[in-house]
Short mmCIF file of C-alpha atoms in Angstrom, two decimals:
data_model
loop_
_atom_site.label_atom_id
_atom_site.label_comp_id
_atom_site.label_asym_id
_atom_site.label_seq_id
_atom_site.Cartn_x
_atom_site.Cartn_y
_atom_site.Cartn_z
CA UNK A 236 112.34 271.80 -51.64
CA UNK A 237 115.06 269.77 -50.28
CA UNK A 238 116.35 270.45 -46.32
CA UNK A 239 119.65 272.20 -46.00
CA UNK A 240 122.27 269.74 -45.34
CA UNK A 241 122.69 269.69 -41.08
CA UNK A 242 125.34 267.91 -38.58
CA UNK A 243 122.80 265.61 -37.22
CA UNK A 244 122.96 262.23 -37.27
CA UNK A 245 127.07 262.59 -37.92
CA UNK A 246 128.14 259.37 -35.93
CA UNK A 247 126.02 257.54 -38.34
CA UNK A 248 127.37 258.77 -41.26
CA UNK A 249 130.87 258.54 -39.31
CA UNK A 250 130.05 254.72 -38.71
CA UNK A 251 128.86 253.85 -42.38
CA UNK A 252 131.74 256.19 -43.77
CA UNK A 253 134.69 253.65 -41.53
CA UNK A 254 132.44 250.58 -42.24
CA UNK A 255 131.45 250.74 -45.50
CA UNK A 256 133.78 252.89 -46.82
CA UNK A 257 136.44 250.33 -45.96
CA UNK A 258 134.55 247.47 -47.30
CA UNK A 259 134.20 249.36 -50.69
CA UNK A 260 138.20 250.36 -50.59
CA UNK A 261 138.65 246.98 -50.23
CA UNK A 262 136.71 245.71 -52.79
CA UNK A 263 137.99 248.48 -55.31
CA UNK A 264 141.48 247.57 -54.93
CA UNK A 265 140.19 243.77 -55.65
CA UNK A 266 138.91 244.93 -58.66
CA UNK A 267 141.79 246.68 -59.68
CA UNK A 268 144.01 243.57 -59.07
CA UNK A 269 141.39 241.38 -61.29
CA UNK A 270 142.14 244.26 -64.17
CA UNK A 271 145.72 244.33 -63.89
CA UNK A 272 146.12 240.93 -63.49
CA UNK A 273 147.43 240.72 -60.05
CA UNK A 274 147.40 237.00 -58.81
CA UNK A 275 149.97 236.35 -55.69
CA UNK A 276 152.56 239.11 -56.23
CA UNK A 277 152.04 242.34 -54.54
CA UNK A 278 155.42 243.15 -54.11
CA UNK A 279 154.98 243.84 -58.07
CA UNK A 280 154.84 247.86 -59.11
CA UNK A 281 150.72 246.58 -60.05
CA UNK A 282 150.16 244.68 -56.77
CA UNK A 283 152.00 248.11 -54.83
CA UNK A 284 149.46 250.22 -56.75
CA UNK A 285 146.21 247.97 -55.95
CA UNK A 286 147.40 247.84 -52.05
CA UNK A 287 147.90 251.66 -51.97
CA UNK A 288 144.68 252.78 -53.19
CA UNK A 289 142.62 251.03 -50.18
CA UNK A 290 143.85 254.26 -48.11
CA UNK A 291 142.35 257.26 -50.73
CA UNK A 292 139.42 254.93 -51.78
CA UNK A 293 138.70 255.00 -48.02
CA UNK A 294 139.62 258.39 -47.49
CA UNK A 295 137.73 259.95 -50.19
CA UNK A 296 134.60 257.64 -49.19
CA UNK A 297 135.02 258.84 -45.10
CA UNK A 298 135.21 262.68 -46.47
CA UNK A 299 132.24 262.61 -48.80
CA UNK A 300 129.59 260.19 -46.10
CA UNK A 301 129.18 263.70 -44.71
CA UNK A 302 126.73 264.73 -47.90
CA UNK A 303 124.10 261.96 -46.87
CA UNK A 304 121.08 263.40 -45.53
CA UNK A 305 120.99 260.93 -43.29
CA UNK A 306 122.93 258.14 -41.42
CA UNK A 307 120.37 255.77 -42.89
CA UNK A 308 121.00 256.96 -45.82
CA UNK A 309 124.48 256.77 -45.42
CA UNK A 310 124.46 253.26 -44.47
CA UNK A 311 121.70 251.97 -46.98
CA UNK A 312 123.77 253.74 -50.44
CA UNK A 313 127.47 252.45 -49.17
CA UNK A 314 126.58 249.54 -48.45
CA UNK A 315 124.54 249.04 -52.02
CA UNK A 316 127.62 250.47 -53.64
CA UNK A 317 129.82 247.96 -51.43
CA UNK A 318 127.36 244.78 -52.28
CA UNK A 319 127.62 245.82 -55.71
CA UNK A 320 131.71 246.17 -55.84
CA UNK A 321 131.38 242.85 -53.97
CA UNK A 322 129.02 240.19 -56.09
CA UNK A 323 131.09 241.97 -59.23
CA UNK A 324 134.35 240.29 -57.85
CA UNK A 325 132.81 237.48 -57.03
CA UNK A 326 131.04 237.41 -60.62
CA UNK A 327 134.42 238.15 -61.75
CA UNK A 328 135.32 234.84 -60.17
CA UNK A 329 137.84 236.76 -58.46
CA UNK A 330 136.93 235.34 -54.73
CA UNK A 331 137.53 231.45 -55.10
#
């Protein structure tokens, strides 16, 4: 039996959630870019759309830390999900 979900550890989460979460937002909207096709023109309707979905990506990724049982946890799964959004750019060849 799992524990009930609790409050504890919250500025952890809170902390990974900011970090991480904005890390990952980052990197989505990076990836997004590399699929549209994005190079240096963001005042394009694509470049508008990859800059504007930093702030949901983020959003929804702050909301949802909360469901981590722990702050650990928290940190150890957004930051695998971040590394992962991360090397896939860079595999992408996306970061030179």
């Amino acid at each position: 039996m799992t524990p009930p979900l609790t409050s504890r550890n919250w500025a952890g989460k809170t902390a990974a959630g900011l970090v991480l979460g904005l890390a990952l937002a980052l990197g989505v909207s990076g990836l997004l870019a590399t699929l549209l096709g994005v190079r240096d023109s963001f005042f394009s309707p694509q470049g508008q759309f990859t800059m504007w979905t930093i702030a949901p990506v983020w959003c929804a990724v702050l909301s949802l830390c909360f469901l981590f049982r722990s702050g650990l946890r928290a940190w150890l799964w957004l930051g695998l999900a971040a590394a992962a959004v991360w090397l896939t750019l860079f595999a992408l060849g996306s970061l030179s």
